[in-house]
Coordinates of C-alpha atoms in Angstrom, one line a residue:
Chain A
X287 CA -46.1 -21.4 -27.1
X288 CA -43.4 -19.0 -27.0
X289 CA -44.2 -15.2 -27.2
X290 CA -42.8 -14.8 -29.9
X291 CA -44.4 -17.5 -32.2
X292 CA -47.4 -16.1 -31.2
X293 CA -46.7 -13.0 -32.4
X294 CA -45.6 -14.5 -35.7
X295 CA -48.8 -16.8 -35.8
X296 CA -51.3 -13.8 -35.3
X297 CA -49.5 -11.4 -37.8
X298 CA -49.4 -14.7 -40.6
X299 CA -52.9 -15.3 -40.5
X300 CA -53.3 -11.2 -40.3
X301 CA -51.8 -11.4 -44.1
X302 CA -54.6 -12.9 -45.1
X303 CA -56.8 -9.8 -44.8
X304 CA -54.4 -8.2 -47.3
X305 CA -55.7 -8.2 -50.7
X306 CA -53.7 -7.6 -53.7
X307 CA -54.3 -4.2 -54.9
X308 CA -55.2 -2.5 -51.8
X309 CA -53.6 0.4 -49.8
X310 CA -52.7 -0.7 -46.5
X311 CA -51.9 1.2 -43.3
X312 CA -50.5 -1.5 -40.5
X313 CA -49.9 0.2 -37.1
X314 CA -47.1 -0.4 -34.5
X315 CA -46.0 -3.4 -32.7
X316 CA -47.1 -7.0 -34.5
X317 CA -49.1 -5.6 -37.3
X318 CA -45.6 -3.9 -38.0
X319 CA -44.8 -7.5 -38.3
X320 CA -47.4 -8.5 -41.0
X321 CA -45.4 -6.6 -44.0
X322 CA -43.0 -9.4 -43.4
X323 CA -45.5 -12.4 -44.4
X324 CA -47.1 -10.4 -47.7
X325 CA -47.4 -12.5 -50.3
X326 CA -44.9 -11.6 -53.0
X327 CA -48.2 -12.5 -55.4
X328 CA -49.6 -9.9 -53.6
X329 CA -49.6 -5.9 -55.2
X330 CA -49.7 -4.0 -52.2
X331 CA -48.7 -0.4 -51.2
X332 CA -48.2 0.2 -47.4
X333 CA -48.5 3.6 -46.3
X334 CA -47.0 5.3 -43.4
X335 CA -49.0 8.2 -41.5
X336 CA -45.8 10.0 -41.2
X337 CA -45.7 10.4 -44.9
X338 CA -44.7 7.7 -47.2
X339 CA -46.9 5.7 -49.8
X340 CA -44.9 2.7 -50.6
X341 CA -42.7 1.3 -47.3
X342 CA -40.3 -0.8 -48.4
X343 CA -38.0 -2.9 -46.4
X344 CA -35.8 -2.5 -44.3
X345 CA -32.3 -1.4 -45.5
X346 CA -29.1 -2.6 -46.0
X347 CA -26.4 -0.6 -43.6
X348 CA -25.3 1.3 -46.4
X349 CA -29.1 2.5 -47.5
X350 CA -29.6 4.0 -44.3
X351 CA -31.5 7.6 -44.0
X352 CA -31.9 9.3 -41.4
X353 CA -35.0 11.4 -43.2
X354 CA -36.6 8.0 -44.1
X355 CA -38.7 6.3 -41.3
X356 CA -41.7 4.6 -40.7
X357 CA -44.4 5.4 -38.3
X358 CA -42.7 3.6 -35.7
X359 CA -39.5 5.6 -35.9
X360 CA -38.2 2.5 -37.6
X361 CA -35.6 3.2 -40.3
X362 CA -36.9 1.8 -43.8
X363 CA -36.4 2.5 -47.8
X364 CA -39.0 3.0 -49.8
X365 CA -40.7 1.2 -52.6
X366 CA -40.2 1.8 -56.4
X367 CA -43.2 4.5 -56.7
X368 CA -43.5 5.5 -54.0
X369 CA -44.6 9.3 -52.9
X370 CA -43.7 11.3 -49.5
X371 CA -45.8 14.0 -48.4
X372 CA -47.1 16.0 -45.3
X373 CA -49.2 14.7 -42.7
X374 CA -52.2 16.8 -43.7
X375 CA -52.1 15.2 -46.9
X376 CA -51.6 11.8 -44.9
X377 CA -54.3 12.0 -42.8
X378 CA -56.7 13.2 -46.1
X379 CA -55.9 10.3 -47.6
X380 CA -56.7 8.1 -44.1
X381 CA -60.0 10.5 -43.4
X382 CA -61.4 10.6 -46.8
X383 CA -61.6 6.7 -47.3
X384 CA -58.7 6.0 -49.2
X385 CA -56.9 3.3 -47.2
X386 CA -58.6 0.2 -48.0
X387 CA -57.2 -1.9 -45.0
X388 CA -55.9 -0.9 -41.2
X389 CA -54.5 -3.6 -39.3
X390 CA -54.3 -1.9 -36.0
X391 CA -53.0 -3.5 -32.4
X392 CA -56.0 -3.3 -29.1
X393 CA -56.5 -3.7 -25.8
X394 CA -60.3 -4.3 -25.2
X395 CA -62.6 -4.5 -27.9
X396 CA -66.5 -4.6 -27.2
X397 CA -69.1 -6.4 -28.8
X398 CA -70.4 -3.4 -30.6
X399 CA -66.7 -3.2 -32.1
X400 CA -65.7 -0.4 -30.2
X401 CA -61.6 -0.5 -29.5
X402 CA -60.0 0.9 -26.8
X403 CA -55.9 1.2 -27.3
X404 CA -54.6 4.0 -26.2
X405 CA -54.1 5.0 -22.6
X406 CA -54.6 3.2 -19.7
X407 CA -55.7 6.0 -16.8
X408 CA -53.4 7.2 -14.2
X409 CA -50.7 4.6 -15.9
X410 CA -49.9 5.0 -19.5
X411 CA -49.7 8.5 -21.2
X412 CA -48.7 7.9 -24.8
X413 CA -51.2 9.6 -27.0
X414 CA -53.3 8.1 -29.6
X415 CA -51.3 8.9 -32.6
X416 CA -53.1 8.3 -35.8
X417 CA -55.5 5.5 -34.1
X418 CA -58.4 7.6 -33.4
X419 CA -58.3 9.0 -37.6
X420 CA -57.0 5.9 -39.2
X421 CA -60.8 3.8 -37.5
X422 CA -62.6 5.9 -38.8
X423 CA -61.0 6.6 -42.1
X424 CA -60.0 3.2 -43.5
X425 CA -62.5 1.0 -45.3
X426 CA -61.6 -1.9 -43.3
X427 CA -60.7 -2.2 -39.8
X428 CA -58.8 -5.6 -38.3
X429 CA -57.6 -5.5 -34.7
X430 CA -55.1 -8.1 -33.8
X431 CA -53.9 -8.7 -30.2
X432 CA -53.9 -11.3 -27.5
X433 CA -57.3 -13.4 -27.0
X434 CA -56.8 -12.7 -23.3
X435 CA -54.7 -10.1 -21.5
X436 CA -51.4 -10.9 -19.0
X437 CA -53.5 -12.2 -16.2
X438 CA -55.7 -14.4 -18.4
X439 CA -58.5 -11.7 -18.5
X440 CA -60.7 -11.6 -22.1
X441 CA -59.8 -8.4 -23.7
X442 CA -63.1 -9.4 -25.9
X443 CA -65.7 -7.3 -23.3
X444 CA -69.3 -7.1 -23.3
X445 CA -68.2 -3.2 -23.2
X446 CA -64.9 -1.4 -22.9
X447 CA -63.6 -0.4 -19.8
X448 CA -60.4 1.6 -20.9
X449 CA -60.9 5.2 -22.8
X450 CA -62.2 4.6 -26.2
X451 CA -60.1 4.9 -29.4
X452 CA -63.3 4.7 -31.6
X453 CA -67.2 3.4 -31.6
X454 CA -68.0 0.7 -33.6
X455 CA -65.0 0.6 -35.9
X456 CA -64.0 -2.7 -35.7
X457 CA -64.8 -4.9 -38.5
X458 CA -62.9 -8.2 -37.4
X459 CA -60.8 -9.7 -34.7
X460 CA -57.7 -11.6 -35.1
X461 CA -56.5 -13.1 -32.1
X462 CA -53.9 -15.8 -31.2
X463 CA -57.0 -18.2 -30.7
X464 CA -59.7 -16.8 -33.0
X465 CA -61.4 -15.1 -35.8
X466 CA -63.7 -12.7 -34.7
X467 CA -66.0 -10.9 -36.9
X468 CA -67.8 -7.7 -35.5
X469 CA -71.6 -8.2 -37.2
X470 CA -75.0 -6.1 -36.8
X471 CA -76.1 -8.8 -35.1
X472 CA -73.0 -8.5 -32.3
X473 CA -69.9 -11.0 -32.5
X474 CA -69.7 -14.2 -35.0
X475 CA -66.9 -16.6 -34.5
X476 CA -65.4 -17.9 -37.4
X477 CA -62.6 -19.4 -37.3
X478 CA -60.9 -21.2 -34.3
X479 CA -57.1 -21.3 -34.4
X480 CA -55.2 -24.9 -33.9
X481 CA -55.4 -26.3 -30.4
X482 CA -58.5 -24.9 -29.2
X483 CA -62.0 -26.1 -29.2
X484 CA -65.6 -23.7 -29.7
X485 CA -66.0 -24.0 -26.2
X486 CA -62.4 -22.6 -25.4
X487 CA -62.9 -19.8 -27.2
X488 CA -66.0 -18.9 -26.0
X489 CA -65.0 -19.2 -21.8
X490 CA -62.1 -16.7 -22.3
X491 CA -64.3 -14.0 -24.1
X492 CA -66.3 -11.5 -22.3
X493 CA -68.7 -10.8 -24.8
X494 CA -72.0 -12.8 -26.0
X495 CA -69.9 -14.5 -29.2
X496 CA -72.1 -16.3 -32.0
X497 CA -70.7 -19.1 -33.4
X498 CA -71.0 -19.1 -37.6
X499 CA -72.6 -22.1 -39.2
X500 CA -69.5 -22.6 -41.4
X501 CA -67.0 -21.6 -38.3
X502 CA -63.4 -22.9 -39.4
X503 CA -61.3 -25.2 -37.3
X504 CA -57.8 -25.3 -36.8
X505 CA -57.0 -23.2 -39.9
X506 CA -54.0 -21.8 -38.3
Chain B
X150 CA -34.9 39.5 -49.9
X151 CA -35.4 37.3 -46.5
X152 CA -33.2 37.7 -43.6
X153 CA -30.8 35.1 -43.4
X154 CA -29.2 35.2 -40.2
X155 CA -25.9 33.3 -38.8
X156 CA -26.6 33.0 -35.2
X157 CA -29.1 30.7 -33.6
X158 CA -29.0 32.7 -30.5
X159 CA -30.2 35.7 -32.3
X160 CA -32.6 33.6 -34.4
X161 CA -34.4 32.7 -31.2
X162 CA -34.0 36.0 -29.2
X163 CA -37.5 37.5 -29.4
X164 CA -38.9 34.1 -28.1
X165 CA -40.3 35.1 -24.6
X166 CA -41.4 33.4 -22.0
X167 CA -44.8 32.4 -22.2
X168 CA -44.8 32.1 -26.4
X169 CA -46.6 29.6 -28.0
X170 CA -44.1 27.6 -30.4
X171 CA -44.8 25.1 -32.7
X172 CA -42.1 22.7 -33.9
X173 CA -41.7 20.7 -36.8
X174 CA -41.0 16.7 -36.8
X175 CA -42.0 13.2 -36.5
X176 CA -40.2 11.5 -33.6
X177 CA -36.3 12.9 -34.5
X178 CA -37.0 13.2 -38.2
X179 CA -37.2 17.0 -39.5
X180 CA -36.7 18.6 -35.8
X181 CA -35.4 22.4 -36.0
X182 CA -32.1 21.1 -34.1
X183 CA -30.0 24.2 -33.5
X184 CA -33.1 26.1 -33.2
X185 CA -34.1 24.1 -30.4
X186 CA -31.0 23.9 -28.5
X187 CA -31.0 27.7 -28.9
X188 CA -33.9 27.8 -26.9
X189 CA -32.6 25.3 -24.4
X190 CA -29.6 27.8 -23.5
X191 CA -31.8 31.3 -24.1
X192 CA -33.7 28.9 -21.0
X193 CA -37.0 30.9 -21.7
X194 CA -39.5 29.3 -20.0
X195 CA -43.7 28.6 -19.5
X196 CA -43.7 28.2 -23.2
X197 CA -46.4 26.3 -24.7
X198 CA -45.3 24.1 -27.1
X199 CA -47.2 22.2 -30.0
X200 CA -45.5 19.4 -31.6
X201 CA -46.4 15.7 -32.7
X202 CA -44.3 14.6 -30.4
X203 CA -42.1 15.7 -27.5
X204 CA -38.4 14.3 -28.3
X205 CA -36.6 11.8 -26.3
X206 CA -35.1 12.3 -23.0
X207 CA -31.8 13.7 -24.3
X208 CA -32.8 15.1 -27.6
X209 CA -35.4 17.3 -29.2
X210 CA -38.0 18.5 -27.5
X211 CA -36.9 16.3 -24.5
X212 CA -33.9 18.9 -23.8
X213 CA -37.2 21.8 -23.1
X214 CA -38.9 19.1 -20.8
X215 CA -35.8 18.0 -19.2
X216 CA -35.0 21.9 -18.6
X217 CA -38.5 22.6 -17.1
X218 CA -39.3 25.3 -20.1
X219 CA -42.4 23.2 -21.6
X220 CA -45.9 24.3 -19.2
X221 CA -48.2 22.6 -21.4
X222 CA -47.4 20.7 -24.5
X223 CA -49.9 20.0 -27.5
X224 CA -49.2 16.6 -29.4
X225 CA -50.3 13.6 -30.5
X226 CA -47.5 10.8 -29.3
X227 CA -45.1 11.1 -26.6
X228 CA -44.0 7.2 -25.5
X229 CA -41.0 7.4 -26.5
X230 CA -40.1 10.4 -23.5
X231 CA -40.0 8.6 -19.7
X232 CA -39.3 12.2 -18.6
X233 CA -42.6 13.8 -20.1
X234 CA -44.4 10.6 -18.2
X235 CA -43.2 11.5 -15.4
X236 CA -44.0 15.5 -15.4
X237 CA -47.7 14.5 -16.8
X238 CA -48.4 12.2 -13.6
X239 CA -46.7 14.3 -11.3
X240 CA -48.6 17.7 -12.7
X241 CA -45.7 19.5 -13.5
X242 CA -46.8 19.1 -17.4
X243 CA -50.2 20.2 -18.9
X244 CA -50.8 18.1 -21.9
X245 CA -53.3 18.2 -24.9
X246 CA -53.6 14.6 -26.5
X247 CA -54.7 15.4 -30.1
X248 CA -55.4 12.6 -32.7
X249 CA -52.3 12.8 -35.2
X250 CA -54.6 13.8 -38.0
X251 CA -56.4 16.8 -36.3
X252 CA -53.4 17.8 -35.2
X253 CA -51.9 18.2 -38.8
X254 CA -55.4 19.8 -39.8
X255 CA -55.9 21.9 -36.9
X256 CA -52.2 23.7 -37.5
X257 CA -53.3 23.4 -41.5
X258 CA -56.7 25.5 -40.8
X259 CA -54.4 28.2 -38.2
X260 CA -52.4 29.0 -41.5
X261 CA -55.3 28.8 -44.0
X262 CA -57.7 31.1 -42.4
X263 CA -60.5 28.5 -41.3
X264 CA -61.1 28.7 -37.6
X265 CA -62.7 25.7 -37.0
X266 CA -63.7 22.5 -38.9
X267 CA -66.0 18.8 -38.7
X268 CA -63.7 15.8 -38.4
X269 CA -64.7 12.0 -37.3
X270 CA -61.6 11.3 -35.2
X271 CA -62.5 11.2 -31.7
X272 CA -65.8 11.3 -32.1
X273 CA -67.3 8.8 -29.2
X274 CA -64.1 9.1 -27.2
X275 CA -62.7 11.4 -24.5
X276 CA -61.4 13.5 -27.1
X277 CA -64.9 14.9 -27.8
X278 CA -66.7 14.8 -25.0
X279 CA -66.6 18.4 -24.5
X280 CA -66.9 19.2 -28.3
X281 CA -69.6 20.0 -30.4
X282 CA -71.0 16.8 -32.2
X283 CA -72.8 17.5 -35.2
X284 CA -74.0 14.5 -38.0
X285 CA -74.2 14.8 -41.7
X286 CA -74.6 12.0 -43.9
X287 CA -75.3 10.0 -40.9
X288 CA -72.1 10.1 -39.8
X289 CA -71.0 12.0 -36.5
X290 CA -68.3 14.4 -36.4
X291 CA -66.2 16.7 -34.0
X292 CA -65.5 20.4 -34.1
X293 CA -61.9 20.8 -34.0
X294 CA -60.4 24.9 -33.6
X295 CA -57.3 25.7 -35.9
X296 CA -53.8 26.2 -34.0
X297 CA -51.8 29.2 -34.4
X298 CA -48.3 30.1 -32.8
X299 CA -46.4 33.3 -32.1
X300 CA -43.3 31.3 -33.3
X301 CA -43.4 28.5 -35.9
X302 CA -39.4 26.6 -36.4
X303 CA -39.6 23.9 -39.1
X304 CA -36.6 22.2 -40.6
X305 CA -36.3 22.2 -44.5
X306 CA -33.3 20.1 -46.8
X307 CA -33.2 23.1 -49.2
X308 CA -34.1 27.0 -48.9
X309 CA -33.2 29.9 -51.1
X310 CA -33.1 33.4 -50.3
X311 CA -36.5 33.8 -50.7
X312 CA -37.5 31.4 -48.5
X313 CA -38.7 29.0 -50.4
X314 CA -38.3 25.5 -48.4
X315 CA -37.7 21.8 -49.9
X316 CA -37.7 19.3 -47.4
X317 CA -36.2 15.7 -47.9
X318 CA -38.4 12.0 -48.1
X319 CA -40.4 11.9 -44.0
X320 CA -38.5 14.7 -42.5
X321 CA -41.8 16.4 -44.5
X322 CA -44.1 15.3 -41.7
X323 CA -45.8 18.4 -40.4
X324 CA -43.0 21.1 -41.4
X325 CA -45.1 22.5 -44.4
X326 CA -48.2 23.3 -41.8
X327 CA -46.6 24.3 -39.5
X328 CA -44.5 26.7 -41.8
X329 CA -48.0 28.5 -42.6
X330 CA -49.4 28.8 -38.7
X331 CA -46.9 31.0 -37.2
X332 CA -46.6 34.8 -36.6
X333 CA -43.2 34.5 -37.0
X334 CA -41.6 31.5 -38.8
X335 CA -38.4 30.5 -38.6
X336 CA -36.5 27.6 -41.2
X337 CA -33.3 26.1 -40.2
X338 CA -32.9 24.6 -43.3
X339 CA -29.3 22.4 -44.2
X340 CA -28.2 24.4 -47.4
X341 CA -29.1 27.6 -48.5
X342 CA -29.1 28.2 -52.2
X343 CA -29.5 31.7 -54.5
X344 CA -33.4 31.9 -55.1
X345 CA -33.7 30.8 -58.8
X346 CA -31.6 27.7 -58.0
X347 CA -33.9 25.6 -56.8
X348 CA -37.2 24.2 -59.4
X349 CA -39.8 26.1 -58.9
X350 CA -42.8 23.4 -59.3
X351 CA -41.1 21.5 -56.3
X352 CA -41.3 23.8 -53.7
X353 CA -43.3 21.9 -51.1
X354 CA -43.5 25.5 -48.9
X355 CA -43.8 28.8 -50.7
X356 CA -41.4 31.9 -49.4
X357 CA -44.3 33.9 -48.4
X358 CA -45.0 32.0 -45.2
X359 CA -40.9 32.2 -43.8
X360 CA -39.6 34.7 -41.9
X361 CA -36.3 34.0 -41.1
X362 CA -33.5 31.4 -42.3
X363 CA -30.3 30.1 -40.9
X364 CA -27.9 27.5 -42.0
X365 CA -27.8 24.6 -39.7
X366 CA -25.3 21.4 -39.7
X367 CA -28.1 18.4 -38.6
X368 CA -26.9 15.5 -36.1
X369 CA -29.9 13.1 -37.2
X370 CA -29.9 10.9 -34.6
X371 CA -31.4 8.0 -35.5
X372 CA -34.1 6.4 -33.0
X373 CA -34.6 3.2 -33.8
X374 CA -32.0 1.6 -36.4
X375 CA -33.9 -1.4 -38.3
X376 CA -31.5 -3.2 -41.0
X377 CA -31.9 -5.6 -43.7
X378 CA -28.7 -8.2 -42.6

């Protein structure tokens, strides 16, 4: 399937996690993408750790601010109610438990839901940006990335081997083959994306995966 | 009542080598940008320099790096800088990677008077591995220490002659924090008003904390531009 499909599949079923009436902080890259599949049904306020409750679209050419960005430099508008502040206040509302949902990108996520996805050593020197506050501030955490990495590696590991961005943050895994969900008990498969079999899924993850009793197939 | 000066140059001109600034911003958005290329062409240099992020390679911040002025830089995001990459890996750079909301707090707590403070970010990664880890609730959490600067240059939409600053929509960001952490602050702000002229409940940063003004004309370059068609 073509890159970018598969980008557009994984943020779509991503959506799903979005409930109407929640706060939601998506992070750069495909959950970036999500905001373009919500539900118009859907009453949801995104919020941008630079300093924005209520992202709206993108705007026309003649809307354009320069002052008005998202947390991926992005130029957007905002919503109708929405409220800019500073980035103490920002991250007091991501650190005191405010955000219900953070759909957040990864490169390696471990079985005890730790996430690594922020620096690869000696190679990659971006910083972690708001990662590091927004898992352990928001209520939920959903990581969507690739099920396995360039070469065909699982990025779904027994433990991380990359710098963590958090311990046991994870809640749930969204992947372009699966639906992971991080338990007590370790990982619980439970839903198996179209074109792949139980057995797929399990030979290109790392970690020990538990397959749910009700595990969906094919649901997207 | 605060000195409102007219050249950047002078603006800048006690900035020595080897001060500790912090700048306002998020990526291009609410930079100081005259102040900053004052301090390109002043050409001070071993400065440390705390910021969210450090520019781009022709712009911002990125003129200091480019320039060799920057010996350590404390932030939170700097991807969008080859140059800074480069000067990291070849150890040319010192860098301090500080999760974006410790950052904010840490420059908060430097202006408030609160050296130190618990926070959850980072706890269980590199960033705390040489921190005090203490629980409550059941819950672990890292000591941060506040930030403080000798110079502090934020960017503000509106100020008045007092110094009181209004900033516009995201170029916020960490402007009003880092407005309070400075020995000396310094507000390039686009229009200067008579103090009185501007509503007093929507001051997002009181006089008290600004040192200096000066008028600047802004090039807000955009960074990424992202239409509706």
């Amino acid at each position: 399937m073509d890159k970018e499909l598969i980008r557009e599949k994984i943020a779509k079923r991503a959506e799903q996690e979005i409930e109407s009436i929640s706060y939601v902080n998506l992070g750069i890259g495909i959950p970036t993408m999500v905001a373009n599949y919500i539900q118009p049904d859907k009453e949801v306020v995104l919020q941008s750790e630079n300093g924005l409750l209520g992202i709206g679209r993108f705007p026309l050419k003649e809307e354009v601010d320069p002052d008005l960005i998202n947390a991926g430099k992005e130029t957007v508008t905002a919503t109708i109610g929405a409220s800019y502040f500073s980035s103490a206040e920002s991250f007091a509302m991501i650190r005191g438990g405010h955000i219900d949902l953070a759909i957040l990108g990864g490169m390696e996520v471990s079985e005890a839901g730790d996430l690594a996805n922020w620096m690869i050593p000696g190679k990659m020197i971006k910083g972690m940006g708001g990662a590091m506050d927004l898992v352990q501030g928001a209520k939920k955490v959903v990581v969507i990335m690739d099920h396995v990495n360039k070469n065909g590696d699982p990025k779904i590991l027994k433990s991380c081997t990359l710098p963590l961005t958090g311990k046991k943050v994870v809640n749930r895994i969204i992947t372009d083959r699966a639906v992971i969900d991080v338990s007590e008990n370790g990982l619980v498969l439970v839903e198996v994306a179209k074109g792949f079999t139980i057995d797929d899924i399990v030979s290109a993850t790392e970690a020990k995966l538990h397959v749910d009793e009700n595990v969906k197939m094919g649901t997207y | 009542m605060k000195k409102i000066l007219t050249s950047f140059d002078e603006a800048v001109r006690d900035i020595q080598d080897g001060s500790t600034i912090m700048v306002g911003g998020f990526g291009l958005v609410g930079i100081p940008e005259n102040l900053i290329l004052a301090l390109r062409d002043a050409n001070v240099k071993h400065l440390t320099v705390i910021s969210n992020n450090c520019g781009v390679d022709d712009w911002g911040l990125g003129l200091l790096l480019k320039n060799k002025q920057i010996d350590k830089m404390i932030g939170s995001y700097v991807g969008e800088n080859k140059e800074f990459q480069r000067q990291v890996l070849s150890g040319e750079l010192d860098v301090e990677l500080v999760p974006q909301g410790n950052l904010a707090e840490r420059i908060r707590a430097g202006g408030a008077g609160i050296p130190a403070f618990y926070t959850p970010a980072g706890v269980g990664t590199p960033i705390a591995e040489r921190v005090e880890v203490r629980t409550f609730d059941n819950k672990e959490y890292a000591l941060q220490t506040a930030l403080k600067a000798d110079f502090s240059l934020v960017r503000a939409a509106f100020g008045d002659t007092h110094g009181n600053l209004i900033y516009n929509k995201t170029a916020q960001n960490f402007n009003p924090m880092i407005a309070t952490a400075g020995q000396v602050t310094i507000a390039e702000v686009e229009q200067i008003v008579e103090a009185g002229s501007l509503d007093a409940a929507q001051i997002h940063t009181p006089g008290i904390y600004v040192q200096r003004l000066i008028k600047g004309k802004q090039e807000k370059r955009i960074e990424k531009l992202t239409l509706t068609k």
